[in-house]
């Protein structure tokens, strides 16, 4: 139902009270304050089975998994019928959790050809709650899912434990924004427009060096004023090295900043 005003929040972590839940809940609270109906779903209550590749490929016509999978049926119906989607995943080895991937793969198989989610407003949150590595890479599969489905994605929220408060605030801002987009679809005029829309979104096209640079900025920013002088490495120098083509030296400098900042923050 494309006219639905409910913002659906999916928590893709097995830890129901963890940081993913905190971020998705913040987005939904804000959406509710902005007048939307909201529903939070713990994906760990509905873990989807692996796609078994039905041959012949009939699920794309039946719009239903060929095999018994009640959890997929429940989750996919909630997604198909919502008016806006907030999808949160923990970052596991620079990727999403497995339960999030299983859902995407089955959604692709059943719905990618008919695209019933076209124009649905959505945004993704990835929480790299350990070292912070993967804060951007973890968002990629989420936005790949949105893009294949031609959903109208808002900016992603990369989050770490070092900038959690800012990430929560960003999730709230986007929760407010998505609430105002429910009730109708925001489809692209063409496939090309959709591709360019996704190319313009921040973070998801980051390479490893850019992601590490982002993490260095976040960790060094989180270091208390009185300890800033203890940070080893210099981001301005790293940028100069990168600009002059000395990528390895730049990356080494960036790592010094990340490692020394993380060490200081772990002492707090
Ligand atoms: C299998 C596994 C892999 C992980 N990989 C990463 C990682 O690549 N980067 C990172 O910053 N944290 C990593 N973590 C830490 C989680 O991102 C962190 O615990 C996060 O808070 C989990 O979300 P939750 O609190 O909602 O459960 C990993 C945790 C697990 C269990």
PDB file of C-alpha atoms and ligand atoms in Angstrom:
ATOM      1  CA  UNK A   1       0.000   0.000   0.000  1.00  0.00           C
ATOM      2  CA  UNK A   2       1.866   3.046  -1.199  1.00  0.00           C
ATOM      3  CA  UNK A   3      -0.477   5.378   0.722  1.00  0.00           C
ATOM      4  CA  UNK A   4       0.508   4.021   4.123  1.00  0.00           C
ATOM      5  CA  UNK A   5       1.787   6.550   6.645  1.00  0.00           C
ATOM      6  CA  UNK A   6       3.612   4.066   8.883  1.00  0.00           C
ATOM      7  CA  UNK A   7       7.375   4.341   9.237  1.00  0.00           C
ATOM      8  CA  UNK A   8       8.754   0.852   9.738  1.00  0.00           C
ATOM      9  CA  UNK A   9      12.022   0.468  11.649  1.00  0.00           C
ATOM     10  CA  UNK A  10      13.948  -2.775  11.274  1.00  0.00           C
ATOM     11  CA  UNK A  11      16.596  -3.638  13.872  1.00  0.00           C
ATOM     12  CA  UNK A  12      19.045  -5.991  12.157  1.00  0.00           C
ATOM     13  CA  UNK A  13      20.985  -6.973  15.276  1.00  0.00           C
ATOM     14  CA  UNK A  14      20.582 -10.111  17.380  1.00  0.00           C
ATOM     15  CA  UNK A  15      21.083  -7.807  20.375  1.00  0.00           C
ATOM     16  CA  UNK A  16      17.617  -6.343  20.925  1.00  0.00           C
ATOM     17  CA  UNK A  17      18.773  -3.643  23.347  1.00  0.00           C
ATOM     18  CA  UNK A  18      21.970  -2.707  21.530  1.00  0.00           C
ATOM     19  CA  UNK A  19      23.158   0.313  19.620  1.00  0.00           C
ATOM     20  CA  UNK A  20      21.275  -0.592  16.433  1.00  0.00           C
ATOM     21  CA  UNK A  21      18.061  -0.563  18.428  1.00  0.00           C
ATOM     22  CA  UNK A  22      19.018   2.756  20.036  1.00  0.00           C
ATOM     23  CA  UNK A  23      19.573   4.412  16.653  1.00  0.00           C
ATOM     24  CA  UNK A  24      16.501   2.978  14.916  1.00  0.00           C
ATOM     25  CA  UNK A  25      14.347   3.807  17.957  1.00  0.00           C
ATOM     26  CA  UNK A  26      15.607   7.409  17.918  1.00  0.00           C
ATOM     27  CA  UNK A  27      14.587   7.727  14.267  1.00  0.00           C
ATOM     28  CA  UNK A  28      11.135   6.287  14.977  1.00  0.00           C
ATOM     29  CA  UNK A  29      10.545   8.468  18.038  1.00  0.00           C
ATOM     30  CA  UNK A  30      11.264  11.505  15.932  1.00  0.00           C
ATOM     31  CA  UNK A  31       9.031  10.244  13.107  1.00  0.00           C
ATOM     32  CA  UNK A  32       6.240   9.735  15.639  1.00  0.00           C
ATOM     33  CA  UNK A  33       6.694  13.286  16.969  1.00  0.00           C
ATOM     34  CA  UNK A  34       6.357  14.477  13.390  1.00  0.00           C
ATOM     35  CA  UNK A  35       2.970  12.755  13.151  1.00  0.00           C
ATOM     36  CA  UNK A  36       3.753   9.398  11.542  1.00  0.00           C
ATOM     37  CA  UNK A  37       2.579   6.050  12.817  1.00  0.00           C
ATOM     38  CA  UNK A  38       5.620   3.906  13.619  1.00  0.00           C
ATOM     39  CA  UNK A  39       6.404   0.223  14.011  1.00  0.00           C
ATOM     40  CA  UNK A  40       9.664  -1.223  15.295  1.00  0.00           C
ATOM     41  CA  UNK A  41      10.492  -4.806  14.342  1.00  0.00           C
ATOM     42  CA  UNK A  42      13.357  -6.844  15.749  1.00  0.00           C
ATOM     43  CA  UNK A  43      14.609  -8.850  12.799  1.00  0.00           C
ATOM     44  CA  UNK A  44      15.975 -11.445  15.213  1.00  0.00           C
ATOM     45  CA  UNK A  45      12.329 -12.436  15.852  1.00  0.00           C
ATOM     46  CA  UNK A  46      11.914 -13.106  12.107  1.00  0.00           C
ATOM     47  CA  UNK A  47      15.171 -14.528  10.760  1.00  0.00           C
ATOM     48  CA  UNK A  48      14.666 -15.315   7.082  1.00  0.00           C
ATOM     49  CA  UNK A  49      15.915 -18.583   5.594  1.00  0.00           C
ATOM     50  CA  UNK A  50      18.607 -18.598   2.910  1.00  0.00           C
ATOM     51  CA  UNK A  51      17.287 -18.318  -0.650  1.00  0.00           C
ATOM     52  CA  UNK A  52      17.348 -21.808  -2.165  1.00  0.00           C
ATOM     53  CA  UNK A  53      17.234 -20.612  -5.760  1.00  0.00           C
ATOM     54  CA  UNK A  54      13.968 -22.124  -6.959  1.00  0.00           C
ATOM     55  CA  UNK A  55      14.366 -23.432 -10.486  1.00  0.00           C
ATOM     56  CA  UNK A  56      12.404 -22.732 -12.558  1.00  0.00           C
ATOM     57  CA  UNK A  57      12.409 -19.188 -11.137  1.00  0.00           C
ATOM     58  CA  UNK A  58       8.712 -18.943 -10.275  1.00  0.00           C
ATOM     59  CA  UNK A  59       8.829 -16.752  -7.163  1.00  0.00           C
ATOM     60  CA  UNK A  60       9.216 -13.639  -9.317  1.00  0.00           C
ATOM     61  CA  UNK A  61       5.756 -14.322 -10.794  1.00  0.00           C
ATOM     62  CA  UNK A  62       4.126 -15.677  -7.641  1.00  0.00           C
ATOM     63  CA  UNK A  63       5.577 -12.773  -5.620  1.00  0.00           C
ATOM     64  CA  UNK A  64       6.102 -15.262  -2.827  1.00  0.00           C
ATOM     65  CA  UNK A  65       8.951 -17.514  -1.787  1.00  0.00           C
ATOM     66  CA  UNK A  66       8.523 -20.960  -3.338  1.00  0.00           C
ATOM     67  CA  UNK A  67       9.476 -22.614  -0.074  1.00  0.00           C
ATOM     68  CA  UNK A  68       7.841 -22.352   3.329  1.00  0.00           C
ATOM     69  CA  UNK A  69       9.313 -19.278   5.050  1.00  0.00           C
ATOM     70  CA  UNK A  70       6.850 -17.667   7.406  1.00  0.00           C
ATOM     71  CA  UNK A  71       9.387 -15.111   8.656  1.00  0.00           C
ATOM     72  CA  UNK A  72      10.086 -13.897   5.139  1.00  0.00           C
ATOM     73  CA  UNK A  73       6.369 -13.646   4.474  1.00  0.00           C
ATOM     74  CA  UNK A  74       5.864 -11.533   7.603  1.00  0.00           C
ATOM     75  CA  UNK A  75       8.853  -9.245   7.061  1.00  0.00           C
ATOM     76  CA  UNK A  76       8.320  -8.764   3.339  1.00  0.00           C
ATOM     77  CA  UNK A  77       4.644  -7.892   3.861  1.00  0.00           C
ATOM     78  CA  UNK A  78       5.569  -5.318   6.500  1.00  0.00           C
ATOM     79  CA  UNK A  79       8.097  -3.752   4.112  1.00  0.00           C
ATOM     80  CA  UNK A  80       5.728  -3.818   1.132  1.00  0.00           C
ATOM     81  CA  UNK A  81       2.973  -2.144   3.133  1.00  0.00           C
ATOM     82  CA  UNK A  82       4.897   0.554   4.987  1.00  0.00           C
ATOM     83  CA  UNK A  83       5.095   4.221   4.013  1.00  0.00           C
ATOM     84  CA  UNK A  84       8.767   4.685   4.930  1.00  0.00           C
ATOM     85  CA  UNK A  85      11.566   2.349   5.950  1.00  0.00           C
ATOM     86  CA  UNK A  86      14.419   2.778   8.451  1.00  0.00           C
ATOM     87  CA  UNK A  87      16.827  -0.131   8.308  1.00  0.00           C
ATOM     88  CA  UNK A  88      19.540  -0.471  10.946  1.00  0.00           C
ATOM     89  CA  UNK A  89      22.354  -3.001  10.890  1.00  0.00           C
ATOM     90  CA  UNK A  90      25.321  -3.640  13.127  1.00  0.00           C
ATOM     91  CA  UNK A  91      28.604  -3.684  11.213  1.00  0.00           C
ATOM     92  CA  UNK A  92      30.085  -7.170  11.204  1.00  0.00           C
ATOM     93  CA  UNK A  93      33.450  -7.428   9.467  1.00  0.00           C
ATOM     94  CA  UNK A  94      32.728  -4.303   7.419  1.00  0.00           C
ATOM     95  CA  UNK A  95      29.432  -5.795   6.257  1.00  0.00           C
ATOM     96  CA  UNK A  96      25.847  -6.114   7.512  1.00  0.00           C
ATOM     97  CA  UNK A  97      24.670  -8.852   9.846  1.00  0.00           C
ATOM     98  CA  UNK A  98      23.796 -12.143   8.176  1.00  0.00           C
ATOM     99  CA  UNK A  99      20.098 -11.821   8.955  1.00  0.00           C
ATOM    100  CA  UNK A 100      19.973  -8.541   7.046  1.00  0.00           C
ATOM    101  CA  UNK A 101      21.751 -10.130   4.056  1.00  0.00           C
ATOM    102  CA  UNK A 102      19.400 -13.111   4.012  1.00  0.00           C
ATOM    103  CA  UNK A 103      16.423 -10.770   3.883  1.00  0.00           C
ATOM    104  CA  UNK A 104      17.943  -8.744   1.016  1.00  0.00           C
ATOM    105  CA  UNK A 105      18.805 -11.794  -1.069  1.00  0.00           C
ATOM    106  CA  UNK A 106      15.304 -13.160  -0.832  1.00  0.00           C
ATOM    107  CA  UNK A 107      13.742  -9.744  -1.471  1.00  0.00           C
ATOM    108  CA  UNK A 108      15.865  -9.468  -4.629  1.00  0.00           C
ATOM    109  CA  UNK A 109      14.891 -12.886  -5.844  1.00  0.00           C
ATOM    110  CA  UNK A 110      11.145 -12.392  -5.323  1.00  0.00           C
ATOM    111  CA  UNK A 111      10.640  -8.658  -5.932  1.00  0.00           C
ATOM    112  CA  UNK A 112      13.545  -7.139  -7.894  1.00  0.00           C
ATOM    113  CA  UNK A 113      11.856  -7.677 -11.264  1.00  0.00           C
ATOM    114  CA  UNK A 114       8.395  -6.340 -10.326  1.00  0.00           C
ATOM    115  CA  UNK A 115       9.815  -3.569  -8.076  1.00  0.00           C
ATOM    116  CA  UNK A 116       6.846  -3.047  -5.751  1.00  0.00           C
ATOM    117  CA  UNK A 117       9.029  -0.810  -3.545  1.00  0.00           C
ATOM    118  CA  UNK A 118       9.706   1.771  -6.243  1.00  0.00           C
ATOM    119  CA  UNK A 119       9.835   5.284  -4.756  1.00  0.00           C
ATOM    120  CA  UNK A 120       9.454   4.126  -1.141  1.00  0.00           C
ATOM    121  CA  UNK A 121      11.338   6.568   1.122  1.00  0.00           C
ATOM    122  CA  UNK A 122      14.039   4.846   3.146  1.00  0.00           C
ATOM    123  CA  UNK A 123      17.298   5.343   4.936  1.00  0.00           C
ATOM    124  CA  UNK A 124      19.901   3.034   6.419  1.00  0.00           C
ATOM    125  CA  UNK A 125      21.941   3.150   9.612  1.00  0.00           C
ATOM    126  CA  UNK A 126      25.104   1.101  10.140  1.00  0.00           C
ATOM    127  CA  UNK A 127      26.696   1.016  13.581  1.00  0.00           C
ATOM    128  CA  UNK A 128      30.357   0.018  13.656  1.00  0.00           C
ATOM    129  CA  UNK A 129      30.357  -0.318  17.417  1.00  0.00           C
ATOM    130  CA  UNK A 130      33.820  -1.826  17.841  1.00  0.00           C
ATOM    131  CA  UNK A 131      36.914  -0.370  16.162  1.00  0.00           C
ATOM    132  CA  UNK A 132      34.734   1.758  13.897  1.00  0.00           C
ATOM    133  CA  UNK A 133      36.073   0.052  10.781  1.00  0.00           C
ATOM    134  CA  UNK A 134      33.349  -0.584   8.229  1.00  0.00           C
ATOM    135  CA  UNK A 135      31.173   2.395   9.198  1.00  0.00           C
ATOM    136  CA  UNK A 136      30.744   3.214   5.492  1.00  0.00           C
ATOM    137  CA  UNK A 137      31.244  -0.245   3.974  1.00  0.00           C
ATOM    138  CA  UNK A 138      28.498  -1.652   6.180  1.00  0.00           C
ATOM    139  CA  UNK A 139      26.051   0.746   4.526  1.00  0.00           C
ATOM    140  CA  UNK A 140      26.820  -0.427   1.004  1.00  0.00           C
ATOM    141  CA  UNK A 141      24.694  -3.591   0.955  1.00  0.00           C
ATOM    142  CA  UNK A 142      21.817  -1.628   2.496  1.00  0.00           C
ATOM    143  CA  UNK A 143      21.938   1.036  -0.206  1.00  0.00           C
ATOM    144  CA  UNK A 144      22.472  -1.561  -2.900  1.00  0.00           C
ATOM    145  CA  UNK A 145      19.193  -3.093  -1.766  1.00  0.00           C
ATOM    146  CA  UNK A 146      17.452   0.287  -1.833  1.00  0.00           C
ATOM    147  CA  UNK A 147      18.868   1.088  -5.263  1.00  0.00           C
ATOM    148  CA  UNK A 148      17.993  -2.222  -6.918  1.00  0.00           C
ATOM    149  CA  UNK A 149      14.445  -1.741  -5.629  1.00  0.00           C
ATOM    150  CA  UNK A 150      14.529   1.878  -6.877  1.00  0.00           C
ATOM    151  CA  UNK A 151      13.563   3.156  -3.454  1.00  0.00           C
ATOM    152  CA  UNK A 152      13.937   6.878  -2.700  1.00  0.00           C
ATOM    153  CA  UNK A 153      16.876   6.722  -0.308  1.00  0.00           C
ATOM    154  CA  UNK A 154      17.731   9.551   2.073  1.00  0.00           C
ATOM    155  CA  UNK A 155      21.292  10.058   3.262  1.00  0.00           C
ATOM    156  CA  UNK A 156      22.809   7.122   5.116  1.00  0.00           C
ATOM    157  CA  UNK A 157      23.846   7.305   8.764  1.00  0.00           C
ATOM    158  CA  UNK A 158      27.289   5.827   9.439  1.00  0.00           C
ATOM    159  CA  UNK A 159      27.737   5.490  13.191  1.00  0.00           C
ATOM    160  CA  UNK A 160      30.479   4.515  15.623  1.00  0.00           C
ATOM    161  CA  UNK A 161      30.632   4.396  19.408  1.00  0.00           C
ATOM    162  CA  UNK A 162      32.878   7.467  19.206  1.00  0.00           C
ATOM    163  CA  UNK A 163      30.211   9.704  17.637  1.00  0.00           C
ATOM    164  CA  UNK A 164      27.076   7.971  18.844  1.00  0.00           C
ATOM    165  CA  UNK A 165      25.358  11.136  20.092  1.00  0.00           C
ATOM    166  CA  UNK A 166      25.787  12.862  16.733  1.00  0.00           C
ATOM    167  CA  UNK A 167      24.564   9.734  14.913  1.00  0.00           C
ATOM    168  CA  UNK A 168      21.483   9.563  17.156  1.00  0.00           C
ATOM    169  CA  UNK A 169      20.752  13.211  16.375  1.00  0.00           C
ATOM    170  CA  UNK A 170      21.177  12.568  12.648  1.00  0.00           C
ATOM    171  CA  UNK A 171      18.854   9.561  12.870  1.00  0.00           C
ATOM    172  CA  UNK A 172      16.276  11.826  14.539  1.00  0.00           C
ATOM    173  CA  UNK A 173      16.578  14.448  11.798  1.00  0.00           C
ATOM    174  CA  UNK A 174      16.081  11.844   9.123  1.00  0.00           C
ATOM    175  CA  UNK A 175      13.239  10.255  11.106  1.00  0.00           C
ATOM    176  CA  UNK A 176      11.499  13.614  11.021  1.00  0.00           C
ATOM    177  CA  UNK A 177      12.161  13.978   7.294  1.00  0.00           C
ATOM    178  CA  UNK A 178      10.933  10.521   6.353  1.00  0.00           C
ATOM    179  CA  UNK A 179       7.725  11.057   8.349  1.00  0.00           C
ATOM    180  CA  UNK A 180       6.897  13.911   5.990  1.00  0.00           C
ATOM    181  CA  UNK A 181       7.461  11.702   2.963  1.00  0.00           C
ATOM    182  CA  UNK A 182       5.042   8.904   3.892  1.00  0.00           C
ATOM    183  CA  UNK A 183       1.641   8.596   2.261  1.00  0.00           C
ATOM    184  CA  UNK A 184       2.951   8.563  -1.291  1.00  0.00           C
ATOM    185  CA  UNK A 185       5.742   7.128  -3.363  1.00  0.00           C
ATOM    186  CA  UNK A 186       8.599   9.281  -4.652  1.00  0.00           C
ATOM    187  CA  UNK A 187       9.483   7.393  -7.805  1.00  0.00           C
ATOM    188  CA  UNK A 188      12.264   8.349 -10.191  1.00  0.00           C
ATOM    189  CA  UNK A 189      11.373   9.432 -13.711  1.00  0.00           C
ATOM    190  CA  UNK A 190      13.956   7.073 -15.167  1.00  0.00           C
ATOM    191  CA  UNK A 191      16.441   4.376 -14.251  1.00  0.00           C
ATOM    192  CA  UNK A 192      19.249   6.784 -15.105  1.00  0.00           C
ATOM    193  CA  UNK A 193      17.919   9.363 -12.647  1.00  0.00           C
ATOM    194  CA  UNK A 194      17.823   6.655  -9.996  1.00  0.00           C
ATOM    195  CA  UNK A 195      21.443   5.680 -10.656  1.00  0.00           C
ATOM    196  CA  UNK A 196      22.617   9.284 -10.405  1.00  0.00           C
ATOM    197  CA  UNK A 197      20.621   9.813  -7.207  1.00  0.00           C
ATOM    198  CA  UNK A 198      22.519   6.980  -5.558  1.00  0.00           C
ATOM    199  CA  UNK A 199      25.856   8.153  -6.951  1.00  0.00           C
ATOM    200  CA  UNK A 200      25.311  11.499  -5.228  1.00  0.00           C
ATOM    201  CA  UNK A 201      24.659  10.052  -1.776  1.00  0.00           C
ATOM    202  CA  UNK A 202      27.571  10.398   0.649  1.00  0.00           C
ATOM    203  CA  UNK A 203      29.564   7.522   2.196  1.00  0.00           C
ATOM    204  CA  UNK A 204      28.346   4.576   0.138  1.00  0.00           C
ATOM    205  CA  UNK A 205      30.851   5.154  -2.674  1.00  0.00           C
ATOM    206  CA  UNK A 206      33.763   5.603  -0.238  1.00  0.00           C
ATOM    207  CA  UNK A 207      36.910   3.607  -0.864  1.00  0.00           C
ATOM    208  CA  UNK A 208      38.921   2.180   2.022  1.00  0.00           C
ATOM    209  CA  UNK A 209      41.187   5.206   2.308  1.00  0.00           C
ATOM    210  CA  UNK A 210      38.202   7.573   2.492  1.00  0.00           C
ATOM    211  CA  UNK A 211      36.498   5.431   5.109  1.00  0.00           C
ATOM    212  CA  UNK A 212      39.640   5.333   7.228  1.00  0.00           C
ATOM    213  CA  UNK A 213      40.006   9.122   6.849  1.00  0.00           C
ATOM    214  CA  UNK A 214      36.417   9.541   8.071  1.00  0.00           C
ATOM    215  CA  UNK A 215      37.109   7.318  11.079  1.00  0.00           C
ATOM    216  CA  UNK A 216      40.268   9.316  11.855  1.00  0.00           C
ATOM    217  CA  UNK A 217      38.227  12.523  11.836  1.00  0.00           C
ATOM    218  CA  UNK A 218      35.571  11.003  14.109  1.00  0.00           C
ATOM    219  CA  UNK A 219      37.983   9.488  16.629  1.00  0.00           C
ATOM    220  CA  UNK A 220      40.263  12.536  16.842  1.00  0.00           C
ATOM    221  CA  UNK A 221      37.229  14.824  17.236  1.00  0.00           C
ATOM    222  CA  UNK A 222      36.037  12.684  20.158  1.00  0.00           C
ATOM    223  CA  UNK A 223      39.332  13.081  22.046  1.00  0.00           C
ATOM    224  CA  UNK A 224      38.878  15.588  24.920  1.00  0.00           C
ATOM    225  CA  UNK A 225      40.435  19.037  24.370  1.00  0.00           C
ATOM    226  CA  UNK A 226      43.043  18.497  27.054  1.00  0.00           C
ATOM    227  CA  UNK A 227      44.344  15.350  25.345  1.00  0.00           C
ATOM    228  CA  UNK A 228      44.366  16.523  21.710  1.00  0.00           C
ATOM    229  CA  UNK A 229      48.123  17.095  21.875  1.00  0.00           C
ATOM    230  CA  UNK A 230      48.601  13.381  22.632  1.00  0.00           C
ATOM    231  CA  UNK A 231      47.172  12.396  19.237  1.00  0.00           C
ATOM    232  CA  UNK A 232      49.886  10.913  17.080  1.00  0.00           C
ATOM    233  CA  UNK A 233      49.753  11.667  13.358  1.00  0.00           C
ATOM    234  CA  UNK A 234      48.356  14.656  11.503  1.00  0.00           C
ATOM    235  CA  UNK A 235      45.321  14.594   9.219  1.00  0.00           C
ATOM    236  CA  UNK A 236      46.343  17.754   7.347  1.00  0.00           C
ATOM    237  CA  UNK A 237      49.656  16.057   6.540  1.00  0.00           C
ATOM    238  CA  UNK A 238      47.785  12.902   5.486  1.00  0.00           C
ATOM    239  CA  UNK A 239      45.713  14.982   3.060  1.00  0.00           C
ATOM    240  CA  UNK A 240      48.797  16.627   1.566  1.00  0.00           C
ATOM    241  CA  UNK A 241      50.430  13.221   1.112  1.00  0.00           C
ATOM    242  CA  UNK A 242      47.294  11.867  -0.579  1.00  0.00           C
ATOM    243  CA  UNK A 243      47.070  14.883  -2.872  1.00  0.00           C
ATOM    244  CA  UNK A 244      50.665  14.360  -3.951  1.00  0.00           C
ATOM    245  CA  UNK A 245      50.014  10.722  -4.804  1.00  0.00           C
ATOM    246  CA  UNK A 246      51.713   9.231  -1.733  1.00  0.00           C
ATOM    247  CA  UNK A 247      48.732   7.059  -0.830  1.00  0.00           C
ATOM    248  CA  UNK A 248      50.552   4.581   1.392  1.00  0.00           C
ATOM    249  CA  UNK A 249      52.249   7.303   3.435  1.00  0.00           C
ATOM    250  CA  UNK A 250      48.893   9.065   3.746  1.00  0.00           C
ATOM    251  CA  UNK A 251      47.154   5.902   4.919  1.00  0.00           C
ATOM    252  CA  UNK A 252      49.950   5.277   7.448  1.00  0.00           C
ATOM    253  CA  UNK A 253      49.493   8.788   8.829  1.00  0.00           C
ATOM    254  CA  UNK A 254      45.734   8.285   9.036  1.00  0.00           C
ATOM    255  CA  UNK A 255      46.237   5.024  10.931  1.00  0.00           C
ATOM    256  CA  UNK A 256      48.424   6.810  13.462  1.00  0.00           C
ATOM    257  CA  UNK A 257      45.558   9.212  14.167  1.00  0.00           C
ATOM    258  CA  UNK A 258      42.971   6.439  14.447  1.00  0.00           C
ATOM    259  CA  UNK A 259      45.134   4.225  16.641  1.00  0.00           C
ATOM    260  CA  UNK A 260      46.332   6.935  19.024  1.00  0.00           C
ATOM    261  CA  UNK A 261      42.867   8.533  19.312  1.00  0.00           C
ATOM    262  CA  UNK A 262      41.188   5.170  19.947  1.00  0.00           C
ATOM    263  CA  UNK A 263      43.783   4.407  22.622  1.00  0.00           C
ATOM    264  CA  UNK A 264      43.151   7.730  24.390  1.00  0.00           C
ATOM    265  CA  UNK A 265      39.384   7.202  24.194  1.00  0.00           C
ATOM    266  CA  UNK A 266      39.655   3.698  25.646  1.00  0.00           C
ATOM    267  CA  UNK A 267      41.461   5.157  28.705  1.00  0.00           C
ATOM    268  CA  UNK A 268      38.507   7.396  29.583  1.00  0.00           C
TER     269      UNK A 268
HETATM  270  C1  LIG B   1      30.897 -10.942  14.204  1.00  0.00           C
HETATM  271  C2  LIG B   1      31.150  -9.514  14.580  1.00  0.00           C
HETATM  272  C3  LIG B   1      31.873  -8.704  13.739  1.00  0.00           C
HETATM  273  C4  LIG B   1      32.096  -7.354  14.049  1.00  0.00           C
HETATM  274  N1  LIG B   1      32.785  -6.567  13.171  1.00  0.00           N
HETATM  275  C5  LIG B   1      32.950  -5.240  13.441  1.00  0.00           C
HETATM  276  C6  LIG B   1      33.608  -4.372  12.511  1.00  0.00           C
HETATM  277  O1  LIG B   1      34.012  -4.766  11.417  1.00  0.00           O
HETATM  278  N2  LIG B   1      33.755  -3.060  12.865  1.00  0.00           N
HETATM  279  C7  LIG B   1      33.306  -2.572  14.072  1.00  0.00           C
HETATM  280  O2  LIG B   1      33.472  -1.391  14.350  1.00  0.00           O
HETATM  281  N3  LIG B   1      32.663  -3.371  14.947  1.00  0.00           N
HETATM  282  C8  LIG B   1      32.471  -4.678  14.668  1.00  0.00           C
HETATM  283  N4  LIG B   1      31.775  -5.475  15.545  1.00  0.00           N
HETATM  284  C9  LIG B   1      31.197  -4.846  16.761  1.00  0.00           C
HETATM  285  C10 LIG B   1      29.736  -4.450  16.507  1.00  0.00           C
HETATM  286  O3  LIG B   1      29.601  -3.568  15.422  1.00  0.00           O
HETATM  287  C11 LIG B   1      29.181  -3.766  17.752  1.00  0.00           C
HETATM  288  O4  LIG B   1      29.188  -4.662  18.819  1.00  0.00           O
HETATM  289  C12 LIG B   1      27.792  -3.178  17.540  1.00  0.00           C
HETATM  290  O5  LIG B   1      27.495  -2.405  18.667  1.00  0.00           O
HETATM  291  C13 LIG B   1      26.774  -4.234  17.350  1.00  0.00           C
HETATM  292  O6  LIG B   1      25.499  -3.634  17.298  1.00  0.00           O
HETATM  293  P1  LIG B   1      24.427  -3.865  18.459  1.00  0.00           P
HETATM  294  O7  LIG B   1      24.925  -3.118  19.658  1.00  0.00           O
HETATM  295  O8  LIG B   1      23.164  -3.351  17.930  1.00  0.00           O
HETATM  296  O9  LIG B   1      24.394  -5.354  18.688  1.00  0.00           O
HETATM  297  C14 LIG B   1      31.577  -6.824  15.261  1.00  0.00           C
HETATM  298  C15 LIG B   1      30.839  -7.650  16.119  1.00  0.00           C
HETATM  299  C16 LIG B   1      30.629  -8.973  15.786  1.00  0.00           C
HETATM  300  C17 LIG B   1      29.811  -9.821  16.721  1.00  0.00           C
END
